[in-house]
Tab-separated table of C-alpha atoms in Angstrom:
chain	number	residue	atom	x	y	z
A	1447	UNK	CA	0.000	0.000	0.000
A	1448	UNK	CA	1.352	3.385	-1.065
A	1449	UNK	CA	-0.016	6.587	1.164
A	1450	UNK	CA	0.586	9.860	-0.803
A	1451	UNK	CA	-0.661	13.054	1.471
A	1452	UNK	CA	-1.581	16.267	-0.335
A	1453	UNK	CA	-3.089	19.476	0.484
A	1454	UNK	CA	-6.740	19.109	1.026
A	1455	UNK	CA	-6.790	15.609	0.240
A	1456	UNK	CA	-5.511	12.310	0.468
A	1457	UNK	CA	-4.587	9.459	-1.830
A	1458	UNK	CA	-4.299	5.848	-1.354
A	1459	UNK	CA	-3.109	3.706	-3.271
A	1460	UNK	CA	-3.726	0.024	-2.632
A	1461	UNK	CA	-1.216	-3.314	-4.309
A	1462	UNK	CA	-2.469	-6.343	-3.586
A	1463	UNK	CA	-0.067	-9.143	-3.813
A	1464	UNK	CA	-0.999	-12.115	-6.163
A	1465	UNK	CA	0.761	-15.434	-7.548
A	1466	UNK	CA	0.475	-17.225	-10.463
A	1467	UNK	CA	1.613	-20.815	-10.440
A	1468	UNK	CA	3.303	-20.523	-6.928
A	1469	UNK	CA	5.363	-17.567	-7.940
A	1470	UNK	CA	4.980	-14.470	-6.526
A	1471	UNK	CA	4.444	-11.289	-8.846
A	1472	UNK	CA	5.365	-8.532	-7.594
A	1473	UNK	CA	3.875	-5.300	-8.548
A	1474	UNK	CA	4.933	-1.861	-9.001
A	1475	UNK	CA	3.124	1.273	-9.488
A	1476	UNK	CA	3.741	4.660	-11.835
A	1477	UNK	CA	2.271	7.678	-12.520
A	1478	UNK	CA	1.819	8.447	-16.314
A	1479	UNK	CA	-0.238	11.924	-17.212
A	1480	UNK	CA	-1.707	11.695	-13.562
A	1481	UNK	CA	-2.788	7.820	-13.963
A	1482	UNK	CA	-2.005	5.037	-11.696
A	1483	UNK	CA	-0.697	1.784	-13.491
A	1484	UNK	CA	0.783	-1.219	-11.831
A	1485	UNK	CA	3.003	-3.627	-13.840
A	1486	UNK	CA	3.725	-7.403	-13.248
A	1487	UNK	CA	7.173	-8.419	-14.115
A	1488	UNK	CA	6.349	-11.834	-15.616
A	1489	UNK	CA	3.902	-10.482	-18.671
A	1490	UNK	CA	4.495	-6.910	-18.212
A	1491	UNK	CA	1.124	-5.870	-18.917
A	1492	UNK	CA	-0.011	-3.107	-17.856
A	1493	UNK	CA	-2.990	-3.385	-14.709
A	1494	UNK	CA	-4.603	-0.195	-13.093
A	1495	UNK	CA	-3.923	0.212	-9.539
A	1496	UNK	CA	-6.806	0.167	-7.430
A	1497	UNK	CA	-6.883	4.230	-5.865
A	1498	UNK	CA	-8.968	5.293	-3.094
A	1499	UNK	CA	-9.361	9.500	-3.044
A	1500	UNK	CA	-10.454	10.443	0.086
A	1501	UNK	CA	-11.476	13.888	0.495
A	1502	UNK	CA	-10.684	16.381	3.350
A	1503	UNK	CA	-11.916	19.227	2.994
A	1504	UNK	CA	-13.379	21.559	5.751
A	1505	UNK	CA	-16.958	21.595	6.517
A	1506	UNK	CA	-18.608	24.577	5.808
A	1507	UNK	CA	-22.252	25.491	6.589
A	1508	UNK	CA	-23.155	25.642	2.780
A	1509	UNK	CA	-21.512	21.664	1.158
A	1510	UNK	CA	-18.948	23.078	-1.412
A	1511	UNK	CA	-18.801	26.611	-0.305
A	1512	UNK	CA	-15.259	28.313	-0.276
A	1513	UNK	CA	-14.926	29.963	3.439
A	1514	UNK	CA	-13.650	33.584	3.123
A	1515	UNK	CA	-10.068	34.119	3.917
A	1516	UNK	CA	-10.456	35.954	7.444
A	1517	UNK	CA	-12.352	32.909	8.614
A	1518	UNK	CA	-9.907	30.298	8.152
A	1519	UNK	CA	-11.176	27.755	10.823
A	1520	UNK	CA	-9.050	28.315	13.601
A	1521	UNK	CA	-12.501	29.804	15.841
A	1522	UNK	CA	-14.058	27.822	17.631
A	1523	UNK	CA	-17.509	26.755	15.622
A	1524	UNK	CA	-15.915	28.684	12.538
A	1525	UNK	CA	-17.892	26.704	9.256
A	1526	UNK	CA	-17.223	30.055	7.423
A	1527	UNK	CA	-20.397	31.601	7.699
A	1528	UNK	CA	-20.135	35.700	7.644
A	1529	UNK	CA	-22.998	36.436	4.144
A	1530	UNK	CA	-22.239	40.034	4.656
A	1531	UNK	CA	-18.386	40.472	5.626
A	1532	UNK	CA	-18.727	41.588	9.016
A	1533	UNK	CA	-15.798	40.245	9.881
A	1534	UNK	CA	-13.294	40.936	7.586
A	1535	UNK	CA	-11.391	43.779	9.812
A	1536	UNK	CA	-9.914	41.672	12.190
A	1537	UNK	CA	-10.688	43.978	15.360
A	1538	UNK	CA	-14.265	43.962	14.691
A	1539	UNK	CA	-14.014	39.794	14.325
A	1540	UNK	CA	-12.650	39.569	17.604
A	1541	UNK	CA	-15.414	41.208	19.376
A	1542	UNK	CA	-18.408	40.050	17.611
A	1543	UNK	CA	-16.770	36.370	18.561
A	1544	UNK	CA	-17.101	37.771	22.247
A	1545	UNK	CA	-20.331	38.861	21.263
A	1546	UNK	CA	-21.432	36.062	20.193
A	1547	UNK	CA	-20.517	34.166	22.934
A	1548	UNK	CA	-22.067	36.184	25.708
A	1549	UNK	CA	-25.511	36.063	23.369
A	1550	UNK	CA	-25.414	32.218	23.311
A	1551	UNK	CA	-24.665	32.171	27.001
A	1552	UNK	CA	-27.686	34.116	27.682
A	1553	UNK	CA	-29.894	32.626	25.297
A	1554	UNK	CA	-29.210	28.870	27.130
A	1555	UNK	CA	-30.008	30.506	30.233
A	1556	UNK	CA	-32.973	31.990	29.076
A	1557	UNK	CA	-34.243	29.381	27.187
A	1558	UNK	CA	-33.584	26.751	30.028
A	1559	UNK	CA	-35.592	29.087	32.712
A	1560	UNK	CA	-38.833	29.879	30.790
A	1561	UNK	CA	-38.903	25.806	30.106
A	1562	UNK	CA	-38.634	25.180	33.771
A	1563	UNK	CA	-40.622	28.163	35.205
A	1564	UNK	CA	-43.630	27.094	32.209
A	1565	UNK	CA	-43.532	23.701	33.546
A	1566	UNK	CA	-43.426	24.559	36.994
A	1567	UNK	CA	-46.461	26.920	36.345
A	1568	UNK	CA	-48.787	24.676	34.041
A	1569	UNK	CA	-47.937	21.416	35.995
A	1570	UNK	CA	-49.311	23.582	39.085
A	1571	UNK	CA	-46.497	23.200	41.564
A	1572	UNK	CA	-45.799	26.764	41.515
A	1573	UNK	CA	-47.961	30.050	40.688
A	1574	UNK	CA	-45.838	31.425	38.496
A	1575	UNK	CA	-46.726	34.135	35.425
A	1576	UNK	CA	-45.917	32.921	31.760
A	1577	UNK	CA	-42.947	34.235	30.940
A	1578	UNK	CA	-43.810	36.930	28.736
A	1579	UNK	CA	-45.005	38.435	31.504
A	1580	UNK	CA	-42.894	38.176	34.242
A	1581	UNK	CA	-41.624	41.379	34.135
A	1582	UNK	CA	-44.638	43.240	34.789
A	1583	UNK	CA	-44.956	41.420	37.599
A	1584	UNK	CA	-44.370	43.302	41.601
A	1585	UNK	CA	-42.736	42.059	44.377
A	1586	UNK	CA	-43.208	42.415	48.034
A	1587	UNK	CA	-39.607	42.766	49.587
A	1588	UNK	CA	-39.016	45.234	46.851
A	1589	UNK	CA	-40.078	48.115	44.372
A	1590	UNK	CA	-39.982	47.481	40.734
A	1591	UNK	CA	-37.329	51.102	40.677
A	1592	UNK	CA	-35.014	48.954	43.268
A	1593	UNK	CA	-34.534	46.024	41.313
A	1594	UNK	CA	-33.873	47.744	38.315
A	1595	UNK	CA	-31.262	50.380	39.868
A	1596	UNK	CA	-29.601	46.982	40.901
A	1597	UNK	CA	-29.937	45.317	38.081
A	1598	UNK	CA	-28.336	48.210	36.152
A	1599	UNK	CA	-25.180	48.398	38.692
A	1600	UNK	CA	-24.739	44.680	38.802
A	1601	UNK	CA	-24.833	44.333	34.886
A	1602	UNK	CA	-22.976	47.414	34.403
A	1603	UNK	CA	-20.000	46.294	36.619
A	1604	UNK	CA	-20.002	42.589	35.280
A	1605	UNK	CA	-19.797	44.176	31.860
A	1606	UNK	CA	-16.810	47.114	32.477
A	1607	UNK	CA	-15.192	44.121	34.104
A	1608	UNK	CA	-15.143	42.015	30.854
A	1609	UNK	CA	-14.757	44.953	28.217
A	1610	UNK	CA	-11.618	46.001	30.025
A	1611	UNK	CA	-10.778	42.238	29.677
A	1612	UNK	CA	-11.213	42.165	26.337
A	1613	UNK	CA	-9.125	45.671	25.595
A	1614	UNK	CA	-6.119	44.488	27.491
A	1615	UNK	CA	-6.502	40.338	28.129
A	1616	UNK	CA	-5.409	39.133	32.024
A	1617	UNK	CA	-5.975	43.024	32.949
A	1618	UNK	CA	-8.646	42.014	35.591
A	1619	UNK	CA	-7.068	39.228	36.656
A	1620	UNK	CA	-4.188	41.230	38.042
A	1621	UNK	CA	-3.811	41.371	42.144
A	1622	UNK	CA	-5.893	44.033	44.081
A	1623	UNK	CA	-7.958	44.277	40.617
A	1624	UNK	CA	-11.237	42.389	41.874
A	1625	UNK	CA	-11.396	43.134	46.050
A	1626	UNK	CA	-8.842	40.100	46.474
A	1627	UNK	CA	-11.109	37.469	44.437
A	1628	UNK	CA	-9.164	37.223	41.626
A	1629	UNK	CA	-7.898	33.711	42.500
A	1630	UNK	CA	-11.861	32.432	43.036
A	1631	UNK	CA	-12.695	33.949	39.531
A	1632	UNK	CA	-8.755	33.230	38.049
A	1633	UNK	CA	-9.668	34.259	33.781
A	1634	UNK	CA	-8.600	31.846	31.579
A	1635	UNK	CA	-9.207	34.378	28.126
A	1636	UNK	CA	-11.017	36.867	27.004
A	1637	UNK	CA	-14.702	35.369	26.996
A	1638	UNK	CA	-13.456	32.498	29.171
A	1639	UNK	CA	-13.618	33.127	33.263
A	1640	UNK	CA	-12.802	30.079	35.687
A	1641	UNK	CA	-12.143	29.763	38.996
A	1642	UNK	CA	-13.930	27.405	41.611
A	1643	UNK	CA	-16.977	30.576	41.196
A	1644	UNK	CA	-17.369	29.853	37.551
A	1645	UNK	CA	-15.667	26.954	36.913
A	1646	UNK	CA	-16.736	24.705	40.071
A	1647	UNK	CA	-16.236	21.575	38.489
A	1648	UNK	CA	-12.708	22.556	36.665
A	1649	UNK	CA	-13.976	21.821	33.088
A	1650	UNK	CA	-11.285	23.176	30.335
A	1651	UNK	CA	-8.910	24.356	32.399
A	1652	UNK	CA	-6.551	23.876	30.255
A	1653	UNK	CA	-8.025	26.570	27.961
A	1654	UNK	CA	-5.469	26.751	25.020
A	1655	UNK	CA	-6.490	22.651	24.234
A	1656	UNK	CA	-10.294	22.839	24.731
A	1657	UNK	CA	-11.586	23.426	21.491
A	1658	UNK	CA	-13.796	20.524	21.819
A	1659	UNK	CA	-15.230	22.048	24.530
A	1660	UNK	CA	-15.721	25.563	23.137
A	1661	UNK	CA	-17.147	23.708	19.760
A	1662	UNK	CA	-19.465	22.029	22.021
A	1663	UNK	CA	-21.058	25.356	24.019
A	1664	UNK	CA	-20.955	27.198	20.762
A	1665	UNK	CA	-23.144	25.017	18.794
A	1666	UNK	CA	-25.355	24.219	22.025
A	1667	UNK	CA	-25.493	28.498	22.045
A	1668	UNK	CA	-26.356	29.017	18.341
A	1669	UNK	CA	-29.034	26.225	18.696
A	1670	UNK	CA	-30.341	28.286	22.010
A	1671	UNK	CA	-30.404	31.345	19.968
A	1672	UNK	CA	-32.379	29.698	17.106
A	1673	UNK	CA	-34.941	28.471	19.910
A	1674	UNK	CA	-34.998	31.670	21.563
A	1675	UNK	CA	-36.356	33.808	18.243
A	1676	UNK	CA	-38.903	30.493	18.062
A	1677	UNK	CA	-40.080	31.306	21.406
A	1678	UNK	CA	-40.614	34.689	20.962
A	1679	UNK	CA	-42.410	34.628	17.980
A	1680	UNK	CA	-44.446	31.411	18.898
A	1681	UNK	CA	-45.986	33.856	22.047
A	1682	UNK	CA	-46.412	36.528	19.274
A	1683	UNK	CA	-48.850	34.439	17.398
A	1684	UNK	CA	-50.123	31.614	20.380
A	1685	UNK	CA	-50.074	34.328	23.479
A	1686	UNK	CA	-49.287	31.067	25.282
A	1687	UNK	CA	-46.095	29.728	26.693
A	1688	UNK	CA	-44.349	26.824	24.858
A	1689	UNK	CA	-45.506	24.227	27.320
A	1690	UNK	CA	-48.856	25.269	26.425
A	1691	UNK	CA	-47.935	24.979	22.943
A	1692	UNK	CA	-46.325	21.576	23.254
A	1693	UNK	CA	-49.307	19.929	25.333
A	1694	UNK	CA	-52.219	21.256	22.582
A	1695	UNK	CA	-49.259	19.777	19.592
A	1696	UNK	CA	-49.025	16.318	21.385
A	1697	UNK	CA	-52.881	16.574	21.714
A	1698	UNK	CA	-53.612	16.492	18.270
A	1699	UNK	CA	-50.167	15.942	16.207
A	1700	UNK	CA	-51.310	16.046	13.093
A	1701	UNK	CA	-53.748	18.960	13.187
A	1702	UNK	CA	-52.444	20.871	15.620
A	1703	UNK	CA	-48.841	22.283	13.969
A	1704	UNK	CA	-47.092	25.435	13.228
A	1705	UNK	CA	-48.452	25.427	9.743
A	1706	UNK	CA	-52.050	25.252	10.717
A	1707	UNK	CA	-51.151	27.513	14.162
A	1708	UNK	CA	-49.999	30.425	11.901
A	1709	UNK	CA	-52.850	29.808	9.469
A	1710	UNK	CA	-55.343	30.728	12.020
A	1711	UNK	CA	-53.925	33.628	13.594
A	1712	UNK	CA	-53.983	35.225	10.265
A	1713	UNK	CA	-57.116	34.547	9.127
């Protein structure tokens, strides 16, 4: 078996070995005009070899689709997708990759608690509004103006903290920088916080050889993100929550879909 390696893709070249009367023939192979040929010493005919071309080529979300040249794989969940160049100054690609990541992290957080808090609420273990609601709704051990002043300060600071992280990476990770809990937090990268606080159960530590990792919460965080615009405009046409919406689909599968859903809300 010959094993030739080329850029993009790989050729294999397989010689079995045969005998003819108890004598071994042994075969060679050459390369005429970009053909294979074997040749047996004892006739010296000429015999294709058998070739096996195996491609390699990197997956792209589009089959056959050249990637751009500023995405050339190396980010994590990178299948060359950027329609409209956004990208292409390489300042501006670093941060939407941070923005992208803090939007997927949110969306499987928010995603995950309107599933629980729906089911908690139409199973009836807790009174709970839907979820498009929730906001409206008042609390007793504080004002509405409260929560949102601390809201605002809590956000705000988390957010400085990680922009300045991003501008100069391992900034805020510096002693005396975060009231002495650097070492509970202890940044990995920009985008990438550990620590026993955010990393209790020391996934990825090693940060520079976790790209299966990173693929992994990317592609869970795109998926979120795809469910989260489904949620929001299934209330838009339902005014339920997607419990709801899942209980009257399973009640009725084939009569009660999206198709016929959207059909009647128009008409």
């Amino acid at each position: 078996m010959e094993i030739a390696v080329g850029r993009g893709f790989q050729v294999v070249t397989l010689l079995p070995s045969s005998s003819i009367h108890g004598k071994s023939i042994r075969k060679t192979c050459v390369t005429v005009k970009g053909i294979n040929w074997s040749s047996a010493r004892t006739g010296h005919s000429l015999t294709p070899c058998i070739t096996v071309v195996q491609a390699q080529r990197r997956p792209t979300w589009l089959p056959g689709l050249d990637p751009p040249p500023h995405l050339d794989g190396t980010l994590a969940g990178d299948f060359g997708f950027d329609p409209l160049g956004l990208g292409e100054d390489p300042e501006s690609l670093r941060w939407y990759v941070q923005a992208e990541l803090v939007h997927a992290r949110f969306a499987m957080a928010g995603v995950a608690g309107i599933l629980l808090t729906d089911l908690l609420r139409v199973t009836g273990i807790r009174d709970l509004p839907v979820w498009y609601e929730a906001g409206a709704t008042k609390f007793n051990f504080a004002s509405t103006t409260t929560l949102l002043i601390i809201q605002l300060l809590l956000m705000g600071f988390v957010e400085t903290k990680r922009y300045m992280d991003f501008l100069d990476p391992g900034s805020q990770a510096k002693p005396g920088s975060f009231f002495g809990l650097e070492a509970a937090l202890e940044g990995l990268e920009p985008g990438y916080p550990g620590g026993p606080l955010l990393n209790p159960l020391g996934i990825a530590k090693d940060i520079k050889n976790a790209e299966d990792w990173k693929l992994k919460e990317i592609k869970n965080g795109r998926l979120a993100m795809v469910a989260m615009l489904g949620i929001f405009v299934q209330a838009s046409v339902t005014h339920v929550g997607p419990i709801d919406n899942l209980i009257e689909h399973l009640s009725n599968p084939w009569h009660k879909t999206i198709l016929q859903t959207i059909a009647a809300s128009s008409s």
